[in-house]
Amino acid sequence: MAEPDELLDAALEVRARAYAPYSKFAVGAAIRTPSGAIYAGCNVENASYPEGSCAETSAIAVMVAAGERVITEVVVCAESDAPITPCGGCRQRLAEFGRVDTVVRAAGSRGERARWTLGELLPAAFALKTPE
Ligand code: THU
């Protein structure tokens, strides 16, 4: 039997609530923080296409609203079984709160398909300074 994977379950659950009427491509993301808490978000599209939010961006907003600022692990799952990698903008957003060794996992409906560190996905990330 497969190991329980709470982070993946949270990403799959929130993906079902994605608002993606334009792309028809639902995405869910779930973030784990050092406290062990999990924060989930889905993509939220808009008729003015560039105004839509990615799932990772939504999950980050939920995490920050809850008072947390450090990401230790992320799972992203697309609607298809094929894994997706976080888009460039979301890599930068994840880097704001993650570390080079933050684990980023990509999943399809049948479970994990790929994993990287944030340092691998965004080497030499832009940063002004380390925020408190
Ligand atoms: N999308 C995400 O939510 N996360 C990604 O990392 C890549 C793309 C969303 C944005 C848009 O709503 C849909 O997938 C198609 O691009």
PDB file of C-alpha atoms and ligand atoms in Angstrom:
ATOM      1  CA  MET A   1       0.000   0.000   0.000  1.00  0.00           C
ATOM      2  CA  ALA A   2       1.206   3.515  -0.807  1.00  0.00           C
ATOM      3  CA  GLU A   3       2.482   5.710   2.047  1.00  0.00           C
ATOM      4  CA  PRO A   4       0.029   8.407   3.176  1.00  0.00           C
ATOM      5  CA  ASP A   5       0.834  11.653   1.416  1.00  0.00           C
ATOM      6  CA  GLU A   6      -1.094  14.472   3.096  1.00  0.00           C
ATOM      7  CA  LEU A   7       0.496  17.187   0.996  1.00  0.00           C
ATOM      8  CA  LEU A   8      -0.451  15.469  -2.259  1.00  0.00           C
ATOM      9  CA  ASP A   9      -3.979  14.807  -0.968  1.00  0.00           C
ATOM     10  CA  ALA A  10      -4.365  18.509  -0.135  1.00  0.00           C
ATOM     11  CA  ALA A  11      -3.186  19.530  -3.619  1.00  0.00           C
ATOM     12  CA  LEU A  12      -5.554  17.086  -5.311  1.00  0.00           C
ATOM     13  CA  GLU A  13      -8.458  18.178  -3.131  1.00  0.00           C
ATOM     14  CA  VAL A  14      -8.003  21.887  -3.810  1.00  0.00           C
ATOM     15  CA  ARG A  15      -7.444  21.253  -7.521  1.00  0.00           C
ATOM     16  CA  ALA A  16     -11.069  20.101  -7.701  1.00  0.00           C
ATOM     17  CA  ARG A  17     -12.087  23.661  -6.745  1.00  0.00           C
ATOM     18  CA  ALA A  18      -9.907  25.419  -9.348  1.00  0.00           C
ATOM     19  CA  TYR A  19     -11.606  28.179 -11.331  1.00  0.00           C
ATOM     20  CA  ALA A  20     -10.243  27.584 -14.816  1.00  0.00           C
ATOM     21  CA  PRO A  21     -13.066  28.177 -17.324  1.00  0.00           C
ATOM     22  CA  TYR A  22     -10.709  29.637 -19.951  1.00  0.00           C
ATOM     23  CA  SER A  23      -7.794  27.209 -20.030  1.00  0.00           C
ATOM     24  CA  LYS A  24      -9.816  24.283 -18.671  1.00  0.00           C
ATOM     25  CA  PHE A  25      -6.569  23.320 -16.950  1.00  0.00           C
ATOM     26  CA  ALA A  26      -7.148  22.929 -13.231  1.00  0.00           C
ATOM     27  CA  VAL A  27      -4.097  23.127 -10.970  1.00  0.00           C
ATOM     28  CA  GLY A  28      -3.750  22.563  -7.224  1.00  0.00           C
ATOM     29  CA  ALA A  29      -0.795  23.411  -5.015  1.00  0.00           C
ATOM     30  CA  ALA A  30      -0.115  22.564  -1.394  1.00  0.00           C
ATOM     31  CA  ILE A  31       2.664  24.021   0.754  1.00  0.00           C
ATOM     32  CA  ARG A  32       4.141  22.603   3.944  1.00  0.00           C
ATOM     33  CA  THR A  33       5.821  24.891   6.476  1.00  0.00           C
ATOM     34  CA  PRO A  34       8.191  24.104   9.382  1.00  0.00           C
ATOM     35  CA  SER A  35       5.215  24.044  11.784  1.00  0.00           C
ATOM     36  CA  GLY A  36       3.895  21.069   9.811  1.00  0.00           C
ATOM     37  CA  ALA A  37       0.847  23.019   8.662  1.00  0.00           C
ATOM     38  CA  ILE A  38      -0.384  22.653   5.090  1.00  0.00           C
ATOM     39  CA  TYR A  39      -1.719  25.524   2.986  1.00  0.00           C
ATOM     40  CA  ALA A  40      -3.463  24.856  -0.309  1.00  0.00           C
ATOM     41  CA  GLY A  41      -4.503  26.964  -3.279  1.00  0.00           C
ATOM     42  CA  CYS A  42      -5.847  26.524  -6.787  1.00  0.00           C
ATOM     43  CA  ASN A  43      -5.620  28.550  -9.975  1.00  0.00           C
ATOM     44  CA  VAL A  44      -8.184  31.334 -10.279  1.00  0.00           C
ATOM     45  CA  GLU A  45      -8.563  32.605 -13.830  1.00  0.00           C
ATOM     46  CA  ASN A  46     -10.093  35.840 -15.081  1.00  0.00           C
ATOM     47  CA  ALA A  47     -11.805  37.022 -18.266  1.00  0.00           C
ATOM     48  CA  SER A  48      -8.887  39.426 -18.524  1.00  0.00           C
ATOM     49  CA  TYR A  49      -6.446  36.558 -18.897  1.00  0.00           C
ATOM     50  CA  PRO A  50      -3.276  38.061 -17.366  1.00  0.00           C
ATOM     51  CA  GLU A  51      -5.183  38.821 -14.154  1.00  0.00           C
ATOM     52  CA  GLY A  52      -5.535  35.146 -13.295  1.00  0.00           C
ATOM     53  CA  SER A  53      -3.568  33.555 -10.452  1.00  0.00           C
ATOM     54  CA  CYS A  54      -1.611  30.333 -10.480  1.00  0.00           C
ATOM     55  CA  ALA A  55      -2.273  27.684  -7.856  1.00  0.00           C
ATOM     56  CA  GLU A  56       1.124  28.257  -6.219  1.00  0.00           C
ATOM     57  CA  THR A  57       0.421  31.984  -5.923  1.00  0.00           C
ATOM     58  CA  SER A  58      -2.932  31.266  -4.255  1.00  0.00           C
ATOM     59  CA  ALA A  59      -1.341  28.799  -1.820  1.00  0.00           C
ATOM     60  CA  ILE A  60       1.379  31.308  -0.906  1.00  0.00           C
ATOM     61  CA  ALA A  61      -1.289  33.935  -0.162  1.00  0.00           C
ATOM     62  CA  VAL A  62      -3.107  31.522   2.162  1.00  0.00           C
ATOM     63  CA  MET A  63       0.172  30.683   3.939  1.00  0.00           C
ATOM     64  CA  VAL A  64       1.106  34.335   4.464  1.00  0.00           C
ATOM     65  CA  ALA A  65      -2.419  35.202   5.614  1.00  0.00           C
ATOM     66  CA  ALA A  66      -2.069  32.466   8.247  1.00  0.00           C
ATOM     67  CA  GLY A  67       1.097  34.132   9.540  1.00  0.00           C
ATOM     68  CA  GLU A  68       3.704  31.758   8.113  1.00  0.00           C
ATOM     69  CA  ARG A  69       6.635  32.683   5.883  1.00  0.00           C
ATOM     70  CA  VAL A  70       8.817  29.625   5.307  1.00  0.00           C
ATOM     71  CA  ILE A  71       8.122  26.921   2.723  1.00  0.00           C
ATOM     72  CA  THR A  72       9.752  23.531   3.241  1.00  0.00           C
ATOM     73  CA  GLU A  73       7.890  21.493   0.636  1.00  0.00           C
ATOM     74  CA  VAL A  74       5.452  22.055  -2.230  1.00  0.00           C
ATOM     75  CA  VAL A  75       3.303  19.740  -4.324  1.00  0.00           C
ATOM     76  CA  VAL A  76       1.806  20.950  -7.589  1.00  0.00           C
ATOM     77  CA  CYS A  77      -0.704  18.858  -9.497  1.00  0.00           C
ATOM     78  CA  ALA A  78      -2.274  19.501 -12.841  1.00  0.00           C
ATOM     79  CA  GLU A  79      -5.511  18.076 -14.103  1.00  0.00           C
ATOM     80  CA  SER A  80      -3.802  15.727 -16.485  1.00  0.00           C
ATOM     81  CA  ASP A  81      -1.735  12.851 -15.271  1.00  0.00           C
ATOM     82  CA  ALA A  82       1.339  14.464 -16.817  1.00  0.00           C
ATOM     83  CA  PRO A  83       3.314  16.420 -14.214  1.00  0.00           C
ATOM     84  CA  ILE A  84       3.751  20.157 -14.635  1.00  0.00           C
ATOM     85  CA  THR A  85       6.565  22.277 -13.324  1.00  0.00           C
ATOM     86  CA  PRO A  86       5.806  25.605 -11.641  1.00  0.00           C
ATOM     87  CA  CYS A  87       5.847  28.485 -14.120  1.00  0.00           C
ATOM     88  CA  GLY A  88       8.729  30.969 -14.019  1.00  0.00           C
ATOM     89  CA  GLY A  89       6.805  33.579 -12.049  1.00  0.00           C
ATOM     90  CA  CYS A  90       5.786  31.031  -9.425  1.00  0.00           C
ATOM     91  CA  ARG A  91       9.379  29.825  -9.081  1.00  0.00           C
ATOM     92  CA  GLN A  92      10.327  33.365  -8.121  1.00  0.00           C
ATOM     93  CA  ARG A  93       7.354  33.610  -5.726  1.00  0.00           C
ATOM     94  CA  LEU A  94       8.252  30.286  -4.116  1.00  0.00           C
ATOM     95  CA  ALA A  95      11.862  31.455  -3.802  1.00  0.00           C
ATOM     96  CA  GLU A  96      10.664  34.420  -1.720  1.00  0.00           C
ATOM     97  CA  PHE A  97       9.647  32.023   1.069  1.00  0.00           C
ATOM     98  CA  GLY A  98      11.504  28.825   0.194  1.00  0.00           C
ATOM     99  CA  ARG A  99      15.157  27.838   0.423  1.00  0.00           C
ATOM    100  CA  VAL A 100      17.459  26.261  -2.148  1.00  0.00           C
ATOM    101  CA  ASP A 101      16.719  22.857  -0.585  1.00  0.00           C
ATOM    102  CA  THR A 102      12.928  23.323  -0.509  1.00  0.00           C
ATOM    103  CA  VAL A 103      11.435  20.249  -2.174  1.00  0.00           C
ATOM    104  CA  VAL A 104       9.102  20.839  -5.129  1.00  0.00           C
ATOM    105  CA  ARG A 105       7.102  17.803  -6.191  1.00  0.00           C
ATOM    106  CA  ALA A 106       4.953  17.468  -9.286  1.00  0.00           C
ATOM    107  CA  ALA A 107       2.070  15.042  -9.354  1.00  0.00           C
ATOM    108  CA  GLY A 108      -0.592  13.703 -11.624  1.00  0.00           C
ATOM    109  CA  SER A 109      -3.784  11.998 -10.580  1.00  0.00           C
ATOM    110  CA  ARG A 110      -1.885   8.784  -9.937  1.00  0.00           C
ATOM    111  CA  GLY A 111       0.616  10.314  -7.557  1.00  0.00           C
ATOM    112  CA  GLU A 112       4.056  11.844  -7.607  1.00  0.00           C
ATOM    113  CA  ARG A 113       5.762  12.006 -11.000  1.00  0.00           C
ATOM    114  CA  ALA A 114       8.801  14.206 -10.466  1.00  0.00           C
ATOM    115  CA  ARG A 115      10.659  16.122  -7.766  1.00  0.00           C
ATOM    116  CA  TRP A 116      13.287  18.843  -7.677  1.00  0.00           C
ATOM    117  CA  THR A 117      14.724  21.295  -5.207  1.00  0.00           C
ATOM    118  CA  LEU A 118      13.840  24.943  -5.610  1.00  0.00           C
ATOM    119  CA  GLY A 119      17.534  25.581  -6.221  1.00  0.00           C
ATOM    120  CA  GLU A 120      17.370  23.279  -9.247  1.00  0.00           C
ATOM    121  CA  LEU A 121      14.240  24.961 -10.606  1.00  0.00           C
ATOM    122  CA  LEU A 122      15.505  28.500 -10.085  1.00  0.00           C
ATOM    123  CA  PRO A 123      19.272  28.655  -9.822  1.00  0.00           C
ATOM    124  CA  ALA A 124      20.751  32.037  -8.977  1.00  0.00           C
ATOM    125  CA  ALA A 125      17.336  33.342  -7.904  1.00  0.00           C
ATOM    126  CA  PHE A 126      16.971  37.077  -7.655  1.00  0.00           C
ATOM    127  CA  ALA A 127      16.863  38.364  -4.077  1.00  0.00           C
ATOM    128  CA  LEU A 128      17.405  41.837  -2.682  1.00  0.00           C
ATOM    129  CA  LYS A 129      18.174  40.667   0.830  1.00  0.00           C
ATOM    130  CA  THR A 130      17.051  38.025   3.302  1.00  0.00           C
ATOM    131  CA  PRO A 131      13.851  39.377   4.871  1.00  0.00           C
ATOM    132  CA  GLU A 132      13.420  38.931   8.639  1.00  0.00           C
TER     133      GLU A 132
HETATM  134  N1  THU B   1      -0.929  27.325 -13.819  1.00  0.00           N
HETATM  135  C1  THU B   1      -0.753  27.175 -12.465  1.00  0.00           C
HETATM  136  O1  THU B   1      -1.691  27.330 -11.688  1.00  0.00           O
HETATM  137  N2  THU B   1       0.496  26.881 -12.027  1.00  0.00           N
HETATM  138  C2  THU B   1       1.594  26.689 -12.825  1.00  0.00           C
HETATM  139  O2  THU B   1       2.685  26.492 -12.327  1.00  0.00           O
HETATM  140  C3  THU B   1       1.430  26.705 -14.282  1.00  0.00           C
HETATM  141  C4  THU B   1       0.126  27.182 -14.791  1.00  0.00           C
HETATM  142  C5  THU B   1      -2.276  27.670 -14.312  1.00  0.00           C
HETATM  143  C6  THU B   1      -2.401  29.073 -14.852  1.00  0.00           C
HETATM  144  C7  THU B   1      -3.599  28.947 -15.761  1.00  0.00           C
HETATM  145  O3  THU B   1      -4.774  29.134 -14.981  1.00  0.00           O
HETATM  146  C8  THU B   1      -3.554  27.505 -16.235  1.00  0.00           C
HETATM  147  O4  THU B   1      -2.648  26.818 -15.370  1.00  0.00           O
HETATM  148  C9  THU B   1      -3.068  27.351 -17.657  1.00  0.00           C
HETATM  149  O5  THU B   1      -1.870  27.988 -17.853  1.00  0.00           O
END
